[in-house]
Tab-separated table of C-alpha atoms in Angstrom:
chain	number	residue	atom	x	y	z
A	1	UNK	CA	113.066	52.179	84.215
A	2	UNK	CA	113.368	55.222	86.561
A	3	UNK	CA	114.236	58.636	85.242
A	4	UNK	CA	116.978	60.497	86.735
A	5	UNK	CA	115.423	62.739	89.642
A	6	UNK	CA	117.500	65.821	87.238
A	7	UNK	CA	114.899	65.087	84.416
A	8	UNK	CA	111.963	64.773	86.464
A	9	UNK	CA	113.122	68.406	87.865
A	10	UNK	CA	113.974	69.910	84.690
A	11	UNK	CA	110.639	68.723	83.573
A	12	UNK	CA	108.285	70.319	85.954
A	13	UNK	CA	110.455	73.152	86.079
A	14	UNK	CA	109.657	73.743	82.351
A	15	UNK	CA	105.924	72.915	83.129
A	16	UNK	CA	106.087	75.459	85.349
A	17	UNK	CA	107.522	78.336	83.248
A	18	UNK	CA	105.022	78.099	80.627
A	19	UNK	CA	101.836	77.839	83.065
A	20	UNK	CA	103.050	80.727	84.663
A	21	UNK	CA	103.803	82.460	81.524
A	22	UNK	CA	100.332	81.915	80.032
A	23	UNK	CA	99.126	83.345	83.182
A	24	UNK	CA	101.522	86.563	83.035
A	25	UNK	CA	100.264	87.050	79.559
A	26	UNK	CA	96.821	87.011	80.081
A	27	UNK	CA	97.012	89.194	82.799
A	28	UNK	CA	99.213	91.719	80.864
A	29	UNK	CA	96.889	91.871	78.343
A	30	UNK	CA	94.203	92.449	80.297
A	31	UNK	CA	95.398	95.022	82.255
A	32	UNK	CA	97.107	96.285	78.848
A	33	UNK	CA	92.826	96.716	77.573
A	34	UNK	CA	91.989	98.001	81.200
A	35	UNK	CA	94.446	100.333	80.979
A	36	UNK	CA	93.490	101.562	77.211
A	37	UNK	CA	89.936	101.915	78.551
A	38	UNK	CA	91.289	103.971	81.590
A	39	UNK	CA	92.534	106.239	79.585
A	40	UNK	CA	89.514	107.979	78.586
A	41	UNK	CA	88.545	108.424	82.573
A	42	UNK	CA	89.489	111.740	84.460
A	43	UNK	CA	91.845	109.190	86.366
A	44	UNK	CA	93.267	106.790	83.874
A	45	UNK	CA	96.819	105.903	86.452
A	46	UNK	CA	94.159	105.239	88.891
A	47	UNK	CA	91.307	103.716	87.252
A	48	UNK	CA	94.091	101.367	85.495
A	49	UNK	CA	95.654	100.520	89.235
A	50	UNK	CA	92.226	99.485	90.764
A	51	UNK	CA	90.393	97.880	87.931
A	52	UNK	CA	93.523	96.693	87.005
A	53	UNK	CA	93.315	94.507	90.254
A	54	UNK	CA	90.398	92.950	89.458
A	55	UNK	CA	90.418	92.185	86.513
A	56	UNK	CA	91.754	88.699	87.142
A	57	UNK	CA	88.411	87.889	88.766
A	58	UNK	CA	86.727	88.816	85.410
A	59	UNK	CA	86.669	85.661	82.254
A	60	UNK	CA	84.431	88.094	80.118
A	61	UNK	CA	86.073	90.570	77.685
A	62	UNK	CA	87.579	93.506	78.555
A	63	UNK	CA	85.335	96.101	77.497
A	64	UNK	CA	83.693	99.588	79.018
A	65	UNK	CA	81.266	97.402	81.449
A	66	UNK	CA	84.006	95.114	82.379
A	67	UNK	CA	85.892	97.694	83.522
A	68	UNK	CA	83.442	99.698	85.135
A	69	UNK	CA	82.322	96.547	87.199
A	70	UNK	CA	85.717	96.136	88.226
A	71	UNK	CA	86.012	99.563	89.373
A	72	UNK	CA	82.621	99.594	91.639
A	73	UNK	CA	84.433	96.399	92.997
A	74	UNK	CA	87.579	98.418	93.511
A	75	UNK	CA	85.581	101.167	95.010
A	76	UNK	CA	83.761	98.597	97.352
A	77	UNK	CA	86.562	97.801	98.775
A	78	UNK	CA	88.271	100.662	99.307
A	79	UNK	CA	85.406	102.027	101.087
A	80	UNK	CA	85.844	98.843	103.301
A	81	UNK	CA	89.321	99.757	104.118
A	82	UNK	CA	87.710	102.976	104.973
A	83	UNK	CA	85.515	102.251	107.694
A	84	UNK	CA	88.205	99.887	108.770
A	85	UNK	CA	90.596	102.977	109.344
A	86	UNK	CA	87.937	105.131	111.014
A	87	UNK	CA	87.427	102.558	113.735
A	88	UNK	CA	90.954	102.717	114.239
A	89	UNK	CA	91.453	106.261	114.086
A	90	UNK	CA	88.007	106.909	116.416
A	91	UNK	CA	89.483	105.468	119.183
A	92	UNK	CA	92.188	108.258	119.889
A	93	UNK	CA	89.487	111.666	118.341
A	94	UNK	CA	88.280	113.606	120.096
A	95	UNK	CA	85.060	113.958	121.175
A	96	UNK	CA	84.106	116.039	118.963
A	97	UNK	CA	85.928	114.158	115.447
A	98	UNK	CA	84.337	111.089	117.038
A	99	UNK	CA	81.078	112.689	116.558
A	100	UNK	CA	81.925	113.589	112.956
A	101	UNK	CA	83.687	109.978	112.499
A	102	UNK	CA	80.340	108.225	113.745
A	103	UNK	CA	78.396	110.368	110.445
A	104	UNK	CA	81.144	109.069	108.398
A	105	UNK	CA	80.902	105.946	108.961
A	106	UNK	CA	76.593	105.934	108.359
A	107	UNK	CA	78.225	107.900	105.277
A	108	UNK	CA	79.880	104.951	104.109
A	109	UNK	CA	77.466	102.463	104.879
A	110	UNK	CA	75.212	104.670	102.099
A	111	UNK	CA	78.236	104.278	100.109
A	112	UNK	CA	77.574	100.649	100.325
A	113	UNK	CA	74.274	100.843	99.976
A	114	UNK	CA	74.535	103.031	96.480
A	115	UNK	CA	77.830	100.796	95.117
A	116	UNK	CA	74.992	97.986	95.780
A	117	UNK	CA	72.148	99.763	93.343
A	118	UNK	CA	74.762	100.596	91.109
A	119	UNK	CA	75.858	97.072	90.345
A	120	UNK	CA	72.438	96.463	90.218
A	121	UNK	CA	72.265	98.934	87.423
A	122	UNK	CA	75.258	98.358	85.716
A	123	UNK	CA	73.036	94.359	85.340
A	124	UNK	CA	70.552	96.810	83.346
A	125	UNK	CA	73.507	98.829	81.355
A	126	UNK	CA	71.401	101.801	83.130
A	127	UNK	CA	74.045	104.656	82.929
A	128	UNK	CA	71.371	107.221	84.464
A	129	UNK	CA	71.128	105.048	87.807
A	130	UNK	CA	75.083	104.346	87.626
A	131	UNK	CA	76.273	107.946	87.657
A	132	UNK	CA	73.229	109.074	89.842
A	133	UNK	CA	74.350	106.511	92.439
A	134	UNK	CA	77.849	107.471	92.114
A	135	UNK	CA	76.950	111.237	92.471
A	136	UNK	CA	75.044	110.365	95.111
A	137	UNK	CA	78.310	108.911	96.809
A	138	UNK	CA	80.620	111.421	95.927
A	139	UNK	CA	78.194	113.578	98.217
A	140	UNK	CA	78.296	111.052	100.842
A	141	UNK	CA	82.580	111.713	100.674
A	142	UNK	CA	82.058	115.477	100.906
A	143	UNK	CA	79.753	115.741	103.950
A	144	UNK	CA	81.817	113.153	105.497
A	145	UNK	CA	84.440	116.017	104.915
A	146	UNK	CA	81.624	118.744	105.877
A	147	UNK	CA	81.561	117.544	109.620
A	148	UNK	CA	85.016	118.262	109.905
A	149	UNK	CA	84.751	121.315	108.730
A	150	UNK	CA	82.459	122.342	111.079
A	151	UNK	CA	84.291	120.611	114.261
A	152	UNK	CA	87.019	122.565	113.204
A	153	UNK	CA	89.641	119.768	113.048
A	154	UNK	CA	91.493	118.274	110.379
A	155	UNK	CA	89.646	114.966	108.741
A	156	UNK	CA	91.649	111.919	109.256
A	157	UNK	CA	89.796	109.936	106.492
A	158	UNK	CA	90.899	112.785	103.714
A	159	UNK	CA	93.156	110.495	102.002
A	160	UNK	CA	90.461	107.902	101.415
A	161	UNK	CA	87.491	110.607	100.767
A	162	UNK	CA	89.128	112.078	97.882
A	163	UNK	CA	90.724	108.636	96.390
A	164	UNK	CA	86.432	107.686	96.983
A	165	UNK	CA	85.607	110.557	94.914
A	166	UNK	CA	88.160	110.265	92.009
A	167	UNK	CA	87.133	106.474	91.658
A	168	UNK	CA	83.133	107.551	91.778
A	169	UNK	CA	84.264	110.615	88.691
A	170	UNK	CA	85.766	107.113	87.100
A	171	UNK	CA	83.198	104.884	87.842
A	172	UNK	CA	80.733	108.109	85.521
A	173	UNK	CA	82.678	108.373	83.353
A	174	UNK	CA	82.930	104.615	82.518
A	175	UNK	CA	79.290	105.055	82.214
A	176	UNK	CA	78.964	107.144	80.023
A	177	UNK	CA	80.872	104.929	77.704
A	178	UNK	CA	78.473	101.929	77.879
């Protein structure tokens, strides 16, 4: 006997609600333990906001090294959205922000290049490399700014350089908790 197409509704409806509940509680709570691990960063609103992001990509406990590999994640992508900005933004500098836009964008490939070791790192809990490579791209974000400074113009990737160097002051001092 056929069910009424009401019941059948009602019952995936109800299905539904309580997959997507167990889903909304998982993530709550995991951004509820990213969040009380954020809070001993220089950044915790921010640090919370972009580990928080990832940290449905992560099935391990939330602890110190979760979070901080969530952040260099965070960080690699915001550095991707970066260098996706400057080759919008290069197109209408002028000659001589272009200049300055072309270091900043080698500047960001090191970025890459030291978010890379520090995962790498962060494989070996090895806090020394971790904050040394994050240190190391922190300066990569200030003489990105640097060349501006020189050229005399105003530096159209500020707003991402000094997110970049917040999340690499997170990304220590997540390290120094592991």
């Amino acid at each position: 006997m056929a069910r009424p197409a009401h019941v059948s509704t009602t019952l995936l409806l109800a299905v539904a609600v309580v997959a997507a509940d167990s889903c909304w509680s998982k993530a709550a709570g995991e951004n509820a333990a990213v969040a009380n691990i954020c809070k001993r960063t220089p950044y915790p609103e921010l640090c919370t906001t972009t580990a928080g992001k990832q940290s449905v990509r992560y099935s391990a406990a939330v602890d110190p090294l979760a979070v901080l590999n969530m952040q260099v994640d965070a960080f690699a992508k915001r550095t991707e959205a970066a260098r996706a900005h400057l080759k919008t933004v290069v197109k209408t500098a002028t000659p001589a922000a272009a200049t300055a836009l072309d270091l900043c964008d080698s500047l960001y490939l090191d970025v890459e290049d030291n978010l890379g070791a520090a995962r790498r790192a962060i494989g070996f809990k090895d806090a020394v490399t971790i904050r040394a490579m994050m240190s190391m791209a922190a300066q990569d974000m200030q003489g990105c700014d640097e060349q501006f400074r020189k050229v005399g113009e105003k530096n159209p990737m500020d707003h991402f350089n000094q997110s970049l160097l917040k999340m690499s002051e997170i990304c220590r001092s997540l390290s120094n908790m592991i």
